[in-house]
Structures are given as structure tokens and as C-alpha cells.
Tab-separated table of C-alpha atoms in Angstrom:
chain	number	residue	atom	x	y	z
G	1	MET	CA	14.463	3.943	-2.169
G	2	LEU	CA	10.791	3.701	-2.972
G	3	ASP	CA	10.683	7.179	-4.448
G	4	ASP	CA	13.649	6.567	-6.743
G	5	ASP	CA	13.004	6.825	-10.462
G	6	VAL	CA	11.962	3.477	-11.890
G	7	TRP	CA	14.791	3.551	-14.445
G	8	ARG	CA	17.224	2.897	-11.599
G	9	LEU	CA	16.017	-0.694	-11.506
G	10	GLU	CA	18.207	-3.220	-13.270
G	11	LYS	CA	17.275	-3.912	-16.899
G	12	ILE	CA	15.040	-0.828	-17.172
G	13	GLY	CA	17.555	1.760	-18.380
G	14	LYS	CA	17.033	5.500	-18.397
G	15	ASP	CA	15.069	6.669	-21.471
G	16	GLY	CA	15.154	3.152	-22.878
G	17	ALA	CA	12.211	1.199	-24.274
G	18	PHE	CA	11.165	-0.270	-20.923
G	19	HIS	CA	11.470	3.065	-19.166
G	20	ASN	CA	9.350	4.798	-21.786
G	21	LYS	CA	6.675	2.103	-21.642
G	22	LEU	CA	6.474	2.369	-17.866
G	23	LYS	CA	6.342	6.164	-17.949
G	24	SER	CA	3.522	6.085	-20.473
G	25	GLU	CA	1.474	4.081	-17.974
G	26	GLY	CA	2.286	6.374	-15.062
G	27	ILE	CA	4.817	4.036	-13.485
G	28	LYS	CA	7.553	6.497	-12.617
G	29	THR	CA	8.953	5.349	-9.282
G	30	VAL	CA	10.133	2.113	-7.747
G	31	GLN	CA	7.071	2.228	-5.498
G	32	ASP	CA	4.781	2.449	-8.536
G	33	PHE	CA	6.551	-0.559	-10.009
G	34	LEU	CA	6.347	-2.638	-6.844
G	35	LYS	CA	2.703	-1.825	-6.172
G	36	LEU	CA	1.639	-2.980	-9.617
G	37	SER	CA	3.875	-6.038	-9.354
G	38	ILE	CA	1.877	-7.043	-6.279
G	39	VAL	CA	-1.629	-6.135	-7.397
G	40	ASN	CA	-1.383	-7.096	-11.050
G	41	PRO	CA	1.948	-8.587	-12.163
G	42	GLN	CA	0.442	-9.801	-15.425
G	43	LEU	CA	-0.466	-6.255	-16.406
G	44	LEU	CA	3.016	-5.061	-15.516
G	45	ARG	CA	4.532	-7.755	-17.714
G	46	LYS	CA	2.194	-6.742	-20.527
G	47	ILE	CA	3.288	-3.103	-20.208
G	48	LEU	CA	6.958	-4.095	-20.430
G	49	GLY	CA	6.226	-6.231	-23.462
G	50	VAL	CA	7.831	-9.297	-24.998
G	51	GLY	CA	11.214	-7.591	-25.050
G	52	MET	CA	11.605	-8.347	-21.372
G	53	SER	CA	12.478	-12.011	-21.035
G	54	GLU	CA	11.632	-14.114	-18.008
G	55	LYS	CA	15.240	-13.911	-16.845
G	56	MET	CA	15.294	-10.127	-17.184
G	57	TRP	CA	11.984	-9.908	-15.325
G	58	GLU	CA	13.346	-11.948	-12.442
G	59	VAL	CA	16.445	-9.742	-12.230
G	60	THR	CA	14.341	-6.560	-12.190
G	61	ILE	CA	11.877	-7.870	-9.612
G	62	LYS	CA	14.663	-9.161	-7.395
G	63	HIS	CA	16.366	-5.777	-7.489
G	64	ALA	CA	13.105	-3.926	-6.780
G	65	ARG	CA	12.384	-6.104	-3.777
G	66	THR	CA	15.659	-5.164	-2.133
G	67	CYS	CA	14.172	-1.707	-1.573
G	68	VAL	CA	13.658	-0.840	2.090
G	69	LEU	CA	9.945	-0.329	2.701
G	70	GLY	CA	10.289	1.759	5.850
G	71	ASN	CA	7.687	2.258	8.567
G	72	LYS	CA	4.940	3.867	6.552
G	73	GLN	CA	1.607	2.119	6.261
G	74	TYR	CA	-1.537	3.128	4.404
G	75	VAL	CA	-5.017	2.976	5.880
G	76	PHE	CA	-8.080	2.290	3.761
G	77	ARG	CA	-11.236	3.006	5.746
G	78	GLY	CA	-14.841	2.187	4.957
G	79	ASN	CA	-18.134	2.008	6.793
G	80	ASN	CA	-17.333	-1.368	8.280
G	81	HIS	CA	-13.659	-1.968	7.497
G	82	LEU	CA	-10.139	-0.723	8.054
G	83	VAL	CA	-7.371	-2.246	5.960
G	84	MET	CA	-3.729	-1.428	6.521
G	85	LEU	CA	-1.259	-1.895	3.699
G	86	ASN	CA	2.473	-1.497	3.413
G	87	PRO	CA	3.887	0.904	0.771
G	88	ILE	CA	3.680	-1.704	-1.982
G	89	CYS	CA	0.024	-2.615	-1.404
G	90	GLN	CA	0.453	-5.744	0.694
G	91	VAL	CA	-2.048	-6.231	3.505
G	92	VAL	CA	-0.646	-6.168	7.024
G	93	LYS	CA	-3.894	-5.836	8.976
G	94	ALA	CA	-7.665	-5.951	8.452
G	95	VAL	CA	-10.359	-4.863	10.887
G	96	ILE	CA	-13.862	-5.842	9.745
G	97	ASP	CA	-16.943	-4.831	11.709
G	98	GLY	CA	-14.697	-3.686	14.531
G	99	GLN	CA	-12.893	-7.015	14.808
G	100	ASP	CA	-9.253	-7.667	13.990
G	101	ARG	CA	-9.449	-10.509	11.472
G	102	ASP	CA	-7.077	-13.359	10.835
G	103	LEU	CA	-6.451	-12.992	7.121
G	104	SER	CA	-5.763	-16.686	6.752
G	105	ASN	CA	-9.429	-17.325	7.579
G	106	ILE	CA	-11.079	-14.300	5.999
G	107	ASP	CA	-13.087	-14.381	2.775
G	108	ARG	CA	-10.249	-13.906	0.289
G	109	THR	CA	-12.510	-12.580	-2.456
G	110	TYR	CA	-13.711	-9.885	-0.090
G	111	ILE	CA	-10.256	-8.831	1.120
G	112	GLU	CA	-8.871	-8.842	-2.420
G	113	ARG	CA	-11.698	-6.564	-3.515
G	114	LEU	CA	-10.773	-4.171	-0.706
G	115	VAL	CA	-7.128	-4.244	-1.801
G	116	ARG	CA	-8.088	-3.415	-5.385
G	117	GLU	CA	-10.244	-0.537	-4.157
G	118	ALA	CA	-7.408	0.729	-1.978
G	119	TYR	CA	-4.980	0.563	-4.897
G	120	MET	CA	-7.290	2.448	-7.216
G	121	ASN	CA	-7.940	5.099	-4.563
G	122	TRP	CA	-4.411	5.400	-3.227
G	123	SER	CA	-4.642	9.191	-3.077
G	124	SER	CA	-7.388	9.010	-0.463
G	125	LEU	CA	-5.532	6.663	1.883
G	126	GLU	CA	-4.088	7.895	5.157
G	127	GLU	CA	-0.322	7.534	5.435
G	128	VAL	CA	0.670	6.635	8.981
G	129	ASP	CA	3.747	5.583	10.869
G	130	ALA	CA	3.658	1.921	11.882
G	131	SER	CA	4.970	2.832	15.331
G	132	LEU	CA	1.770	4.704	16.196
G	133	ASN	CA	-0.278	3.366	19.071
G	134	GLU	CA	-2.742	0.895	17.550
G	135	THR	CA	-5.675	2.101	19.633
G	136	ALA	CA	-4.962	5.675	18.602
G	137	LEU	CA	-4.913	4.606	14.966
G	138	LEU	CA	-8.169	2.673	15.079
G	139	THR	CA	-10.032	5.416	16.967
G	140	GLN	CA	-8.511	8.403	15.196
G	141	GLY	CA	-11.629	9.070	13.150
G	142	GLU	CA	-13.880	9.099	16.199
G	143	MET	CA	-11.441	11.291	18.147
G	144	MET	CA	-11.326	13.818	15.329
G	145	GLU	CA	-15.119	14.106	15.403
G	146	GLN	CA	-15.270	14.333	19.187
G	147	TYR	CA	-12.410	16.804	19.482
G	148	PRO	CA	-12.409	18.843	16.265
G	149	ASN	CA	-9.839	21.275	17.672
G	150	HIS	CA	-7.150	18.638	18.175
G	151	GLN	CA	-3.675	19.527	16.998
G	152	LEU	CA	-2.292	17.558	14.076
G	153	MET	CA	1.349	16.834	14.723
G	154	MET	CA	2.269	16.500	11.070
G	155	VAL	CA	0.483	16.873	7.775
G	156	LYS	CA	2.536	16.613	4.622
G	157	PRO	CA	1.483	16.422	0.984
G	158	PHE	CA	3.383	14.352	-1.517
G	159	GLN	CA	3.113	13.519	-5.160
G	160	GLN	CA	3.389	10.153	-6.821
G	161	PRO	CA	2.303	10.641	-10.425
G	162	GLY	CA	0.559	7.954	-12.400
G	163	TYR	CA	-1.299	5.711	-10.012
G	164	ILE	CA	-3.087	8.558	-8.229
G	165	VAL	CA	-0.977	9.107	-5.152
G	166	ASP	CA	-1.160	12.767	-4.308
G	167	ARG	CA	-1.887	13.178	-0.606
G	168	ALA	CA	-0.838	11.747	2.704
G	169	ILE	CA	-1.300	12.410	6.367
G	170	ASP	CA	1.138	11.421	9.051
G	171	MET	CA	-1.494	10.767	11.648
G	172	GLY	CA	-0.985	11.825	15.216
G	173	TYR	CA	-2.449	14.350	17.533
G	174	GLU	CA	-2.186	15.809	20.981
G	175	LEU	CA	-5.103	16.396	23.316
G	176	ASN	CA	-5.003	18.730	26.257
G	177	SER	CA	-5.717	17.455	29.750
G	178	ASP	CA	-9.320	18.667	29.674
G	179	GLN	CA	-10.062	16.799	26.463
G	180	ALA	CA	-8.317	13.535	27.126
G	181	GLY	CA	-8.236	13.381	30.895
G	182	CYS	CA	-4.474	13.113	30.868
G	183	SER	CA	-1.496	15.120	29.741
G	184	ASP	CA	0.433	12.464	27.828
G	185	TRP	CA	-0.256	10.521	24.677
G	186	THR	CA	1.794	7.326	24.631
G	187	TYR	CA	2.824	5.582	21.453
G	188	VAL	CA	3.855	1.953	21.369
G	189	SER	CA	5.051	-0.214	18.527
G	190	MET	CA	2.483	-1.900	16.304
G	191	PRO	CA	3.974	-5.085	14.833
G	192	ASN	CA	3.764	-5.913	11.165
G	193	SER	CA	2.361	-9.203	9.962
G	194	ASN	CA	3.829	-11.196	7.091
G	195	ILE	CA	0.544	-11.522	5.306
G	196	GLY	CA	0.110	-11.516	1.566
G	197	ILE	CA	-2.645	-11.538	-1.002
G	198	ASN	CA	-2.937	-14.063	-3.819
G	199	TYR	CA	-3.809	-12.897	-7.313
G	200	THR	CA	-4.067	-14.300	-10.775
G	201	ILE	CA	-5.577	-13.256	-14.089
G	202	SER	CA	-8.061	-15.597	-15.717
G	203	GLU	CA	-7.914	-16.010	-19.466
G	204	SER	CA	-11.399	-14.576	-19.794
G	205	SER	CA	-10.803	-11.544	-17.639
G	206	SER	CA	-10.133	-8.135	-19.143
G	207	ASP	CA	-6.915	-6.197	-18.608
G	208	GLY	CA	-6.539	-5.109	-15.042
G	209	GLU	CA	-9.176	-7.457	-13.588
G	210	LEU	CA	-8.059	-9.741	-10.813
G	211	THR	CA	-9.415	-13.048	-9.649
G	212	PRO	CA	-8.448	-14.732	-6.387
G	213	SER	CA	-6.114	-17.681	-6.547
G	214	ALA	CA	-4.040	-19.805	-4.235
G	215	SER	CA	-1.408	-20.242	-6.905
G	216	ARG	CA	0.843	-17.387	-5.869
G	217	SER	CA	1.436	-15.526	-2.645
G	218	PHE	CA	2.999	-12.092	-2.156
G	219	LEU	CA	4.221	-11.808	1.409
G	220	SER	CA	4.948	-8.528	3.115
G	221	GLY	CA	8.684	-7.930	3.227
G	222	ASN	CA	9.530	-10.250	0.333
């Protein structure tokens, strides 16, 4: 599971050298490990050090990627954008200037910058269920302003130490008939897209900096 201790991954070993290195960098869960493996695999390799061979790395990554991701998605909102990510920081949807964008045609530098911002501000992202009605999700902010007395169906805090994950909201609300003009709020499935983000580290870039590249793709669900 994503919230399992990272030492449960093959080749890590509880209280071993790799486990201690990961803990020192705040990588304490499988989700922490997978997120960094997507956003900055070179940094993750550097943290693990030369003691982890390429073969060991492949075994660990393969094991980590067998983890079931579940239905949770994370929403990063801005003045003119809404980016939805799966639990390991892969993009599944992007709405820019109110338009649902095809990520294969979007400015990759721009979307990668948004992903980096989302990763660094994970604690401020909204955690939602992927089965929520898409229209309800996209308009939730406006509905909250228009109907400040709406009833939140679920709000739950959680802690993910290290890479600043400390709050989440399972978004959903009920409006009475006077507010919404109807008595029912219908949820329908919102499909996931197998869309990934390409990253690489240039030789001149400092630790943690990412530059866009077409050399490697991380697809949602892989």
C-alpha cells in the first residue's frame, strides 16, 4: 500500500543503510518513494547512493510500482489552471484557462513547472475521489463561495512526513433544494488518462532542478 513504510520495498531493508538514507531525506512511505521517483529519479538515486546497483534499483522500482494507487487524485489549483495528479505525482488532467487541454499538445515546460509546484506544495493540494462528478469538481471552488453554508460530506486530515503532505480534503457536498434547485447531487465516474510527464536532469543543473526532456516518459499506472 502507498502508506506502507518504505523499508517494505525490496532491497531497502528495515534500519539498513538505504532505509536510513531515505528517512534522513523525509522519504518514509512507499508513496514518498514513488513520487520522487517520478518527479526526480536522479535525486532519488543520489540519495540511495552508489551502494544501490542498477539491478537493485530496477528490482526496487519494479516492486514499488506494483502498489495499487487507488482512486484518490490530487488537485492543484491556480488563478488560471487546475491540474489533477494521481497519488504518485503523475498528471491525469489539466484545465488551463477553463479549457481541458490535451497534454500531448500542451507546452511541456509549462506543465512540468506546474507539476514541480504541485509536488513542492503537496500539503495544500485537495485530495479527491476520482469517481466524483467532473463538473462538481471543476466548479467546487465557485460553489463554496456562492453557498458558504454547504455541508462537507467528508474532511479528513492525514500526515505524510517528509515531503510536506499534511492535509487532505475528500471533496463533496450536498446542497438543499433551495440552493441547488434540486434535491439530488449525482456523481458519475471520471475516467483516468494514461498521461505522463518527461523529466531529465541536465549536467549543469543543481540538485533537484528539472528540465523537460522527451527521453523518458512516466505513464500513469505504470
